[in-house]
Every structure is written in structure tokens, then in C-alpha cells.
Short mmCIF file of C-alpha atoms in Angstrom, two decimals:
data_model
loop_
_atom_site.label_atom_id
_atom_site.label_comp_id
_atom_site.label_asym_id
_atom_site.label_seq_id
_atom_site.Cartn_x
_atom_site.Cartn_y
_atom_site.Cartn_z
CA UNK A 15 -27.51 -11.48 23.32
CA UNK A 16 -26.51 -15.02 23.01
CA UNK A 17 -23.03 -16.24 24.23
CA UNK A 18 -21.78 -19.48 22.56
CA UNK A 19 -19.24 -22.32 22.77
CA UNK A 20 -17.30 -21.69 19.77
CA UNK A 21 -16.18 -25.10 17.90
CA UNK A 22 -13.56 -23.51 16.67
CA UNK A 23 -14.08 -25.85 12.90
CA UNK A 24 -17.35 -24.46 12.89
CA UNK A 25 -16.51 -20.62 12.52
CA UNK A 26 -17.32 -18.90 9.28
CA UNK A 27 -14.87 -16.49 7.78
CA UNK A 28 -16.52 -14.14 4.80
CA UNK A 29 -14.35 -11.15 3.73
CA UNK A 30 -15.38 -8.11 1.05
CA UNK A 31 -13.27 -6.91 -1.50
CA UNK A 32 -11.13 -4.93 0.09
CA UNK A 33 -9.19 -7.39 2.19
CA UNK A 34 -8.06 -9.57 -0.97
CA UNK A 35 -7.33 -6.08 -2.53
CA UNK A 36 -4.84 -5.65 0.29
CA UNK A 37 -3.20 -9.16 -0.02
CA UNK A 38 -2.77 -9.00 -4.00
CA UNK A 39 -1.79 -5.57 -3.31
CA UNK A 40 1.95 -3.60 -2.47
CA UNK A 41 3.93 -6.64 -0.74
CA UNK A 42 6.01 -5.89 1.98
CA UNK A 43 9.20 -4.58 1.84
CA UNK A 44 11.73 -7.87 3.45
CA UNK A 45 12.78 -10.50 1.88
CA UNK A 46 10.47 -14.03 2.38
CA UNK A 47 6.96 -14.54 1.39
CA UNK A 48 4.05 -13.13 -0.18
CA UNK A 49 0.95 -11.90 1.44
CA UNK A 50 -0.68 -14.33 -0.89
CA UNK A 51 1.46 -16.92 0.11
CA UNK A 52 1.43 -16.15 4.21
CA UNK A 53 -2.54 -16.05 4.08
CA UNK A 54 -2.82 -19.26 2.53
CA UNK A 55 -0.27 -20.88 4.63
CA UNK A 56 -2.38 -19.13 7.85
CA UNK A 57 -5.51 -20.43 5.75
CA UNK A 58 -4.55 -23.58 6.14
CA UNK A 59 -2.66 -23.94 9.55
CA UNK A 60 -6.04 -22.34 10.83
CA UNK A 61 -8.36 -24.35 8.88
CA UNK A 62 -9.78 -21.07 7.59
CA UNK A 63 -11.80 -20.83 4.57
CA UNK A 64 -12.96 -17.50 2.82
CA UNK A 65 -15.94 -16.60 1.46
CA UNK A 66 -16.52 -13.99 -0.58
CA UNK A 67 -19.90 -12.38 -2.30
CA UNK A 68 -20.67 -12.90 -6.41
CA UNK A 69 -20.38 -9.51 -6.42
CA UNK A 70 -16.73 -9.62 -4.49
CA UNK A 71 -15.09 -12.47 -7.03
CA UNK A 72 -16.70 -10.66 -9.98
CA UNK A 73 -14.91 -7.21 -8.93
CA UNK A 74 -11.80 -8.87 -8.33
CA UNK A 75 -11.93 -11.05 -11.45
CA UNK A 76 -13.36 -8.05 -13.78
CA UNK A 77 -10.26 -5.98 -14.65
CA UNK A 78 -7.89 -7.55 -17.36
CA UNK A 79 -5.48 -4.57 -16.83
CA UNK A 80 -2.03 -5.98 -15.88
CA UNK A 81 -1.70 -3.78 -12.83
CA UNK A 82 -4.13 -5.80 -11.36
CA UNK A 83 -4.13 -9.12 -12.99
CA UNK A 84 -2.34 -10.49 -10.05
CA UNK A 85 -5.28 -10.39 -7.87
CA UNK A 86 -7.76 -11.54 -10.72
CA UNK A 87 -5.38 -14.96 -11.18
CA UNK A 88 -4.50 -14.57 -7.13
CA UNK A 89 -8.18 -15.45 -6.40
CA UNK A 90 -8.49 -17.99 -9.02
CA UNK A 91 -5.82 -19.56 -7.56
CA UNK A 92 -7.05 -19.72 -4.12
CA UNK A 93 -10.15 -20.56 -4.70
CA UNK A 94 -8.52 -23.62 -6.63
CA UNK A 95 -6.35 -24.25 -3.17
CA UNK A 96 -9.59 -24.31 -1.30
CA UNK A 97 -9.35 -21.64 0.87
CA UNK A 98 -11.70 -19.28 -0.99
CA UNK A 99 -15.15 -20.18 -1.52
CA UNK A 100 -17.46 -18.29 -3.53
CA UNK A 101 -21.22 -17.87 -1.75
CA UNK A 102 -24.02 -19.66 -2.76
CA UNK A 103 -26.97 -17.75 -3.97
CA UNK A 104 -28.80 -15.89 -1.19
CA UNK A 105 -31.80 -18.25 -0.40
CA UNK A 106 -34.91 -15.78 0.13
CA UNK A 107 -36.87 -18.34 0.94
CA UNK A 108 -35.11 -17.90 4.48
CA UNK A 109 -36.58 -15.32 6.65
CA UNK A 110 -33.79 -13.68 8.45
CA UNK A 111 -31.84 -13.82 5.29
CA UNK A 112 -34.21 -11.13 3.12
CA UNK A 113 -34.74 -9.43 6.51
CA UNK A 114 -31.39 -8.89 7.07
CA UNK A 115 -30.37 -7.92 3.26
CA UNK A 116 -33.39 -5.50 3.24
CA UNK A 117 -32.68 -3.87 6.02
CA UNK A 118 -28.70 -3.35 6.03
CA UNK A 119 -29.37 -2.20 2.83
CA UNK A 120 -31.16 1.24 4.24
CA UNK A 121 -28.86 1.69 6.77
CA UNK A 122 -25.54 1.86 4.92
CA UNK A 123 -27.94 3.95 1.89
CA UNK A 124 -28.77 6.00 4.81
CA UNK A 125 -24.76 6.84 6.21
CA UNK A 126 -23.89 7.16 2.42
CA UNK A 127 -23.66 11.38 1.89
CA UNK A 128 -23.04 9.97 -1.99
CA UNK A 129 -26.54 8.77 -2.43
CA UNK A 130 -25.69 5.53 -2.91
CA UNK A 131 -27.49 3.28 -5.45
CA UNK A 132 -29.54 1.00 -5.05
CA UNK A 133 -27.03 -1.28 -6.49
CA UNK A 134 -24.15 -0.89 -4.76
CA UNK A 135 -25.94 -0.87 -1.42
CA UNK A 136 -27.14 -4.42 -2.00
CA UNK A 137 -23.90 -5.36 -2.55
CA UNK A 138 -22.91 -3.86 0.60
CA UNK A 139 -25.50 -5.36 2.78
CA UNK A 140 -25.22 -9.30 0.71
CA UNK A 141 -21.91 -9.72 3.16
CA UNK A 142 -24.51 -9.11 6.02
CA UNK A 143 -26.86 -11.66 4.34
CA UNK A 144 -24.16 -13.71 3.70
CA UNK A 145 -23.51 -14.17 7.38
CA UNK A 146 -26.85 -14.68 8.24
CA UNK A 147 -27.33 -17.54 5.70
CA UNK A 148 -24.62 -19.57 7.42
CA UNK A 149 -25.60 -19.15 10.68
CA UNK A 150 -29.58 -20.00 9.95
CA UNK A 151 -28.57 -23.03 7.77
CA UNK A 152 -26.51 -23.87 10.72
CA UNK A 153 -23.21 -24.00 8.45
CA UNK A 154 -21.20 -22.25 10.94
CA UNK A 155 -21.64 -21.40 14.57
CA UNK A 156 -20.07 -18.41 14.48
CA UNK A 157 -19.04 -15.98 11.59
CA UNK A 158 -16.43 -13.22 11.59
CA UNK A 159 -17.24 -10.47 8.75
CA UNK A 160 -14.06 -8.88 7.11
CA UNK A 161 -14.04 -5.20 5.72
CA UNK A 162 -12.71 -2.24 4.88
CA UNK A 163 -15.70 -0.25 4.97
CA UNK A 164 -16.47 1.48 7.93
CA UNK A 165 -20.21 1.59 7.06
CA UNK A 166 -20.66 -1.95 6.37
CA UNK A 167 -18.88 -2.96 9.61
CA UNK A 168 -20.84 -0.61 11.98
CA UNK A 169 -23.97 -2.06 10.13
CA UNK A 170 -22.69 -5.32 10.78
CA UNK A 171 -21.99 -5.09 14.10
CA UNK A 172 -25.20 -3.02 15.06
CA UNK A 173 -27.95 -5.49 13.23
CA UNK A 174 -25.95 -8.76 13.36
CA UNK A 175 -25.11 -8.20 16.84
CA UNK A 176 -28.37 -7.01 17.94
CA UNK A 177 -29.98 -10.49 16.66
CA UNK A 178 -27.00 -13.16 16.92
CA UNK A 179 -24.93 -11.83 19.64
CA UNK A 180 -21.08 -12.87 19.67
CA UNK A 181 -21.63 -15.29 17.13
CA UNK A 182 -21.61 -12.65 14.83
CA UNK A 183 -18.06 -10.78 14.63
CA UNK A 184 -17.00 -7.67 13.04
CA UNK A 185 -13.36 -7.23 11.58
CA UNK A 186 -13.05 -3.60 10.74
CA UNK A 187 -9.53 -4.22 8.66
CA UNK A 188 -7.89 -1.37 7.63
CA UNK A 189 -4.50 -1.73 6.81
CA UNK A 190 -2.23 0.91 9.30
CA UNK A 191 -5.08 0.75 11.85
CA UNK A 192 -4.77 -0.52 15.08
CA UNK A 193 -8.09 -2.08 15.46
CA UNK A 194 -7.95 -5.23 17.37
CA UNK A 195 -8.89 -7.99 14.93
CA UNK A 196 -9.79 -10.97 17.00
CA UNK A 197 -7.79 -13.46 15.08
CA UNK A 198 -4.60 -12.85 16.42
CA UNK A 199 -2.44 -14.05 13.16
CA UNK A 200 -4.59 -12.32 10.87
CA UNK A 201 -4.09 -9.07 13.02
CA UNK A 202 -0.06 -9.84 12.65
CA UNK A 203 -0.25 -10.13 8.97
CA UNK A 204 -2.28 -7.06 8.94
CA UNK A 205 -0.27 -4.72 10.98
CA UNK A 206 3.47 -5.70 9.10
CA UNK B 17 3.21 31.73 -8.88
CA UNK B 18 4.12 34.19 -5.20
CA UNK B 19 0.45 35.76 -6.06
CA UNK B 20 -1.29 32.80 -6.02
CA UNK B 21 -0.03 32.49 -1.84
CA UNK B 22 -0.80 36.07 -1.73
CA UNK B 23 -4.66 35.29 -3.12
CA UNK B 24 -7.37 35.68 -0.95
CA UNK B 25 -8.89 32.43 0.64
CA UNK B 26 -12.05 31.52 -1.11
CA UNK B 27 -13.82 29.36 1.34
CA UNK B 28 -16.87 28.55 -1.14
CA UNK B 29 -14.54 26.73 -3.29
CA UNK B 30 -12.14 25.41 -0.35
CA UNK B 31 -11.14 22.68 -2.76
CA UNK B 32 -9.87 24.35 -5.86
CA UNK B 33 -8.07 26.88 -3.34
CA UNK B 34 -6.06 23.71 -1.57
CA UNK B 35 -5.67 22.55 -5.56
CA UNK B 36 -4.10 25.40 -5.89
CA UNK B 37 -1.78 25.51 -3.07
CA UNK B 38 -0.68 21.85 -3.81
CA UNK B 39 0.65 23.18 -7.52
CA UNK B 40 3.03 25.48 -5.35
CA UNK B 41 4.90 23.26 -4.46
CA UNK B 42 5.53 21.33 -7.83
CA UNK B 43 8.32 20.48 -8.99
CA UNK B 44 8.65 16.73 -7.47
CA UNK B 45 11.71 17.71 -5.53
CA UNK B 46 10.23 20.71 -3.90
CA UNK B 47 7.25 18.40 -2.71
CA UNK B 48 9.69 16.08 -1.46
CA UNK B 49 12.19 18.31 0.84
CA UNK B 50 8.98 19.60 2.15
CA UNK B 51 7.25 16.66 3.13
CA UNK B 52 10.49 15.65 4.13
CA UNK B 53 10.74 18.11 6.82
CA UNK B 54 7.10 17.96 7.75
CA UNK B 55 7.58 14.14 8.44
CA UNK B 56 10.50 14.52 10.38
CA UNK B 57 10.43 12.17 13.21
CA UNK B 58 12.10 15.02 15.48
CA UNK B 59 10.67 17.72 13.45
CA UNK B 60 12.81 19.64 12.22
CA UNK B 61 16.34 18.48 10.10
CA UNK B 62 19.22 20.16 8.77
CA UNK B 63 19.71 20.03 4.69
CA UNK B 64 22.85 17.54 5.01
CA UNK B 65 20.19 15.80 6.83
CA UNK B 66 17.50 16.22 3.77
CA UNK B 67 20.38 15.13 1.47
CA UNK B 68 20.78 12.29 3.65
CA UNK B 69 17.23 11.10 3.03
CA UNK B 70 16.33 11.52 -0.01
CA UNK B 71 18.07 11.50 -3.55
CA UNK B 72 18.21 15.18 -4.03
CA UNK B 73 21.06 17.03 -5.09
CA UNK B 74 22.45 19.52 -1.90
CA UNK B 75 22.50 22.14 -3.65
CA UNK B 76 19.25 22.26 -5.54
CA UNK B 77 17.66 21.10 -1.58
CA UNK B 78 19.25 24.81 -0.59
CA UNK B 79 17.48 26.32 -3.41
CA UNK B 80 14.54 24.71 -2.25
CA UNK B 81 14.72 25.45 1.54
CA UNK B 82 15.06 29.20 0.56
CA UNK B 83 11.69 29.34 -1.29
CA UNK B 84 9.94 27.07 1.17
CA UNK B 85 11.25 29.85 3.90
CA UNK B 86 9.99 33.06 1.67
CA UNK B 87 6.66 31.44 1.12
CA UNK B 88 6.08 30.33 4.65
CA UNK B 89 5.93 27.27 4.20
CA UNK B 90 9.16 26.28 6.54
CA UNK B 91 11.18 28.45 9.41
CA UNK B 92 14.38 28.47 10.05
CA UNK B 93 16.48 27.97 13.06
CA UNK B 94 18.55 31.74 13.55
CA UNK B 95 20.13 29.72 16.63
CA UNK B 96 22.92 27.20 15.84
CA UNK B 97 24.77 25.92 12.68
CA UNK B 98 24.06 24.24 11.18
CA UNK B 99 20.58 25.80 10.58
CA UNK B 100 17.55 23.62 11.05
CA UNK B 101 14.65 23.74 9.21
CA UNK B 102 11.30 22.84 9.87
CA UNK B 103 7.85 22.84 8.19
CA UNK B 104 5.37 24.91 9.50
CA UNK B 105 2.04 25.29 7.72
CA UNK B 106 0.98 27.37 10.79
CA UNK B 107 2.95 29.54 9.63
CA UNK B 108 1.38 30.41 6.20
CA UNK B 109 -0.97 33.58 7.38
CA UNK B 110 -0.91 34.96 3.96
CA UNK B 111 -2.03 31.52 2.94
CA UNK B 112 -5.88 29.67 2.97
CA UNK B 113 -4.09 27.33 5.99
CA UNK B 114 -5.58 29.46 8.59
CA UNK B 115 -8.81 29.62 7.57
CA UNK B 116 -9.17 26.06 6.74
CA UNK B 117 -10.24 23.66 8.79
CA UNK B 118 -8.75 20.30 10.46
CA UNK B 119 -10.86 18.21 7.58
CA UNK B 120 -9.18 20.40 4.73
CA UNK B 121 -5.99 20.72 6.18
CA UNK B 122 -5.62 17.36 6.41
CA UNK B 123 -7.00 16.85 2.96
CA UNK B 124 -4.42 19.07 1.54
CA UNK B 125 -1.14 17.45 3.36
CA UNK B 126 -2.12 13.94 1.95
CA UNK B 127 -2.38 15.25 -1.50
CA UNK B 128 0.80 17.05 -0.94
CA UNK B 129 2.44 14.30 0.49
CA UNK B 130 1.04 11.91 -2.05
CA UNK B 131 2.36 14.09 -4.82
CA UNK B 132 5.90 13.55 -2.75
CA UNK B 133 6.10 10.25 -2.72
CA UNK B 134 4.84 9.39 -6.46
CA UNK B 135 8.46 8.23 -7.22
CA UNK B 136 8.37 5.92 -4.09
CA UNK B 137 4.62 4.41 -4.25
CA UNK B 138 4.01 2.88 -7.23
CA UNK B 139 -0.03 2.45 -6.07
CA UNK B 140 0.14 6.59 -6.41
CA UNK B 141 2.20 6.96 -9.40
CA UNK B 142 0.01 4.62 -11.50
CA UNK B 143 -2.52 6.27 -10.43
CA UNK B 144 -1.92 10.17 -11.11
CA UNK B 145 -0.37 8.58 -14.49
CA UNK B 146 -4.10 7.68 -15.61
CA UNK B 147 -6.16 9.68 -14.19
CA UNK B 148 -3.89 12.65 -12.59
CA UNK B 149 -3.93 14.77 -9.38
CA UNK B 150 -7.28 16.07 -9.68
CA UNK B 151 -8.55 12.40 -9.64
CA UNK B 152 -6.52 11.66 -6.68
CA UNK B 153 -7.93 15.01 -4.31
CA UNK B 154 -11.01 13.63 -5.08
CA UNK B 155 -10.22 10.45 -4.35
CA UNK B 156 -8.86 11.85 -0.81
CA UNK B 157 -11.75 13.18 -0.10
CA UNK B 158 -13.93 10.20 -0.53
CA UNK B 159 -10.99 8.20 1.73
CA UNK B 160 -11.95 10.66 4.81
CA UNK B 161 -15.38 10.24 4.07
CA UNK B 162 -14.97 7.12 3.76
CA UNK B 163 -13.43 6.40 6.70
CA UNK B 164 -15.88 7.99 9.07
CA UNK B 165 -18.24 5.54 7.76
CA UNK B 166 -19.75 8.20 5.74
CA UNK B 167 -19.48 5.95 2.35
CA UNK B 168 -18.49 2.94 1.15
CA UNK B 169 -16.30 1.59 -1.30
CA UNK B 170 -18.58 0.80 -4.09
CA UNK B 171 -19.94 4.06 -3.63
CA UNK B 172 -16.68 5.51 -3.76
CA UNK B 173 -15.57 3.37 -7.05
CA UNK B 174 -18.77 4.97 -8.58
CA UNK B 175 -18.50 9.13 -7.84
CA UNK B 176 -14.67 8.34 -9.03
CA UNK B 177 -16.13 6.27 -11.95
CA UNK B 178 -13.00 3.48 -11.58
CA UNK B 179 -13.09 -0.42 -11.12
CA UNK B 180 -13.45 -1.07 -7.72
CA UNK B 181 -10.54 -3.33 -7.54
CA UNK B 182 -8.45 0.34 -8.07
CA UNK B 183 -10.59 2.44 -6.11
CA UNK B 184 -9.66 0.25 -3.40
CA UNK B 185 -6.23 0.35 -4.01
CA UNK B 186 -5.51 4.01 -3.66
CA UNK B 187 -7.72 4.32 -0.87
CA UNK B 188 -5.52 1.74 0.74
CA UNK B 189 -2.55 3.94 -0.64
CA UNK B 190 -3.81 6.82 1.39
CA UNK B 191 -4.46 5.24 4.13
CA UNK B 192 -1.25 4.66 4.66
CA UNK B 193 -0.01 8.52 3.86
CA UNK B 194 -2.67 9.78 6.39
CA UNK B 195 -1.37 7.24 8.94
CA UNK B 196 1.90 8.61 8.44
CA UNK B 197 0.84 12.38 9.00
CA UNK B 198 -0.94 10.94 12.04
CA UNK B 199 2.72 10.70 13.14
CA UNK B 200 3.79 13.51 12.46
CA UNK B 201 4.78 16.50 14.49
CA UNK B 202 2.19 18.62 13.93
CA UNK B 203 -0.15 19.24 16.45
CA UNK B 204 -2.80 16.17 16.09
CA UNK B 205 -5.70 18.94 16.91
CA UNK B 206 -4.93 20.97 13.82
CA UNK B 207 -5.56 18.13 11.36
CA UNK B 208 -8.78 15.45 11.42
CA UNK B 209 -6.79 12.61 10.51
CA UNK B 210 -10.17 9.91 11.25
CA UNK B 211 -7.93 6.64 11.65
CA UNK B 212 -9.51 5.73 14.69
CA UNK B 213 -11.41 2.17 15.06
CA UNK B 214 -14.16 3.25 17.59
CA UNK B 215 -15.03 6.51 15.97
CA UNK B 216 -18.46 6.01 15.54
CA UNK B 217 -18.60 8.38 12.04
CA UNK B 218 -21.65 10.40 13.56
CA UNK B 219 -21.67 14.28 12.84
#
């Protein structure tokens, strides 16, 4: 385990589907902003920057229906503002990287009593490989991981942790759960 | 529909028995005085207190209370008036309740409760509008599998055979209706309500 001087500019913040599900989702009910436009002002304030998978921007970009064109336009829109990025290709060429993607992708097939495909646990375990890119290509010191999947997170936390230590963190973000997210206005925003 | 509370339990098929037990309590306002009373912050309320709540006629919350009392499904204070009510799925022993366990029980409250609150949760009423309740159990019971880390969300999009963008949005939806049973008064050992951050989703 490796303990690091966090630079606090150099943190990496890459989030799954779920969590801009939640901010394009049910808004709260008081008068004043939007989720949408609270994360982006905390995006900013906190220099924080977003990024999701291919797979992530093309599930929340896919659906045309007008229930959920908000968050199709909402991520356009923020990735636009800057503070959404989509991730670069995974570069296999990296060791860790296809290590990593190979091998989160039998552990969450493994928890899955569905049977998971092959498919959708690749997509699962990319965040993983995500976070490992930016840390070996020394992008970011640190990265934080943000789901809603138990699976993934407990994945996360049990391979990324095992090989970077607390430069890896784990945001297990469901919404009415008292969890503990380390970044203490994301956790507000969370919990309202 | 008295026979159906009457039926015997048929734990193969624990699902289609809880189905069952859910259409019981149709219509909408029926669902909603009961979940009403089984949300109750002090347990138990009186029907001005029902009326007070929710925008059900008095009268037709009466009509309700009665059946919910012949079928078990609340009690009634005999001490006091105003009489208080309270719901008390303990107390259906003609009913599957007592031979299901926490996992199902709680399975079946959500879905009750979500079939409550369609008016007030637009997330759930769009939802049982295209695909109905059936869709929705189902996509309970991938939520508590879900969150004991048992599956995932794309997995989940794909056995319910929806976008993920609205897979994730209902489990989200219930998330919030089990986290509001997980305040409720009954007895937290009874249900399996697995909203717990450190629970490590190993059986």
C-alpha cells in the first residue's frame, strides 16, 4: 500500500452511468437550482472534471425518448462546459491497463447470479481500466471512481486498492445511502 | 378476491404468490391508506389523520380501513377514540407473509408501496405506464440483488431488456422506497432491506 501527497489539481474524477442518471434525474423538491446546475457550479469551484467511459456517454446519449432527453442534451452540454470529458481509448499497449480490464472483468462476471455477458462485464470493468490508465500515464495522482454498482465498487476497491493503495478511491454513490463519500460537497449534494 | 388471502402459500412460486397479494390491495386508494399507515412515522394514525395526508375522500378511507381490518392487513385500536389504526403484515396468518422470508417480504412492501405512490413519483408512474407492474417486481428484484453486489446495472438493463439510462432510473426510484421502509416501524429484522454501505454482498 502506497500513501501519497495528494496535489489536490492532480486528482482524477471518473464516474459510470449511474451518477449522471441521478443528476439529470427527479430534481429536488425547493425552490433554487438544478442538480445539473449545482454539480457544475461544484465542478468548477472544485476544479473537478468528469470522465466518463464510451460506453457511459453512448448510454446516456442513446435514448431519443423525451423522458430522458434531458440527460442526453444534459451531458452534451457539460461536456461542452468542460467539466465532462469523454475517455480516451484504452491503450493496451500498457500493461497494468489490459491486466486490470481482464481481470475486473471475471470478478464482477463472477458476483453476477445473471450470467453476465461478456459485454456488459467489459463495460463494467473499462471504469477500472479507466483509472488505471490515468494513474500509469501519470495524468492524475490520485483517482476517485464513482458508482452505483455495488459490484463494480467492491471490485474497485479490492484490485485497485490492492495495487495503487489510497490513490485509488472508491465512491459507492447511492442516492438515500449514507455512505461516506470522501468529497465532502459531493456527499451534500448527494444526501439532499 | 377474500379467497385469494385464504389460498395456500406456494413457496415454489414465492413470486407470483406476492404478485398476487399486491393485486389485493388495488384500487390506488386502497394501496395508499395502507402504505400510509405502514409508513407512519409513529405507527399507527387515526383516519382524520389519513385524510389529513393524503387526498382521499374520509369516507371512502373508512371503507378502506374496514377491509384492510377484515383481511388482516391493519388492527385496530379497541382502546380510545378516536380509533387508531395501524398496519400489521404480521398479522396476516392466513396470508403467504408468514412463511416468507425477510428478502420477499421486503420485495413485496416496495412493490406495494411503489404501486402507492404512482400518482406521486413520476419515475414509477412512467414506468408501470410502459411496461406495467410485472416489469417493475422484476425490476425490484434485480434492485436487491443488485444492491448486495450480486449484479450490476448493465446486467440488470439486459434481464429487464430496457435502455440502461431507464433501468437506472427506477432502480434509483426504488431505492428511495426501500430507504423509506427502512424507516419504517416495522421491526428492521423482519424485512432485508440491504441499504447498507459495508455489506460486503457475500452469501
Amino acid at each position: 500500500m502506497t500513501t501519497v501527497e495528494v496535489d489536490h489539481e492532480r486528482v482524477g474524477h471518473v464516474a459510470d452511468t449511474g451518477v449522471f442518471v441521478w443528476i439529470g434525474g427527479p430534481q429536488p423538491d425547493r425552490p433554487g437550482p438544478s442538480k445539473f446546475e449545482t454539480f457544475k457550479q461544484l465542478a468548477a469551484t472544485e476544479g473537478i472534471v468528469f470522465t466518463i467511459s464510451q460506453q457511459a456517454y453512448g448510454e446516456l446519449t442513446e435514448n431519443t425518448d423525451s423522458d430522458y432527453e434531458m440527460r442526453g442534451s444534459f451531458i452534451e452540454t457539460a461536456i461542452e462546459d468542460g467539466w465532462v470529458t469523454v475517455a480516451e481509448p484504452l491503450d493496451f499497449t500498457i500493461g497494468p491497463v489490459s491486466t486490470v480490464l481482464n481481470r475486473a472483468e471475471q470478478l464482477i462476471t463472477q458476483r453476477d447470479k445473471h450470467h453476465q455477458t461478456a459485454t456488459d462485464a467489459r463495460a463494467d470493468a473499462s471504469l477500472l481500466a479507466i483509472a488505471t490508465q490515468l494513474i500509469e500515464t501519470e495524468q492524475t495522482d490520485q483517482c476517485i471512481i464513482y458508482t452505483t454498482d455495488k459490484a463494480q465498487s467492491e471490485t474497485a476497491m479490492d484490485l485497485l486498492g490492492e495495487r495503487y493503495g489510497d490513490r485509488i478511491v472508491v465512491e459507492y454513490c447511492v442516492p438515500h445511502l449514507d455512505n461516506g463519500i470522501a468529497v465532502e460537497e459531493f456527499r451534500r449534494l448527494w444526501r439532499e | 378476491m377474500a379467497g385469494n388471502v385464504t389460498s395456500s402459500p406456494t413457496r415454489s412460486n414465492p413470486v407470483a404468490t406476492i404478485r398476487s397479494l399486491a393485486a389485493l390491495i388495488e384500487p390506488d386508494h386502497r394501496a395508499r391508506v395502507y402504505t400510509t399507515l405502514l409508513l407512519a412515522e409513529d405507527g399507527e394514525l387515526t383516519p382524520q389523520e389519513i385524510c389529513d395526508s393524503i387526498a382521499v375522500p374520509r369516507a371512502t378511507i373508512y371503507d378502506d380501513l374496514s377491509w384492510l381490518v377484515e383481511e388482516g392487513l391493519a388492527a385496530r385500536s379497541e382502546t380510545g377514540r378516536p380509533h387508531r389504526y395501524q398496519a400489521t403484515p404480521q398479522a396476516l396468518s392466513l396470508s403467504p407473509w408468514q412463511t416468507m422470508g425477510p428478502r420477499e417480504r421486503t420485495y413485496y412492501l416496495a412493490l406495494v408501496v411503489a404501486v402507492a405512490r404512482k400518482a406521486e413519483n413520476q419515475t414509477v408512474e412512467t414506468f408501470i405506464d410502459r411496461h406495467g407492474v410485472e416489469t417493475l417486481a422484476d425490476a425490484i428484484e434485480y434492485t436487491l440483488t443488485r444492491l448486495k453486489g450480486q449484479t450490476t446495472l448493465r446486467s440488470m438493463a439486459r434481464e429487464l431488456d430496457l435502455p440502461v439510462v431507464e433501468t437506472e432510473s427506477i432502480f434509483q426510484a426504488i431505492v428511495g422506497i426501500l430507504s423509506d421502509l427502512n424507516q419504517s416501524h416495522i421491526t428492521p429484522q423482519s424485512l432485508d432491506i440491504p441499504l447498507d454501505a459495508a455489506d460486503t454482498g457475500a452469501e
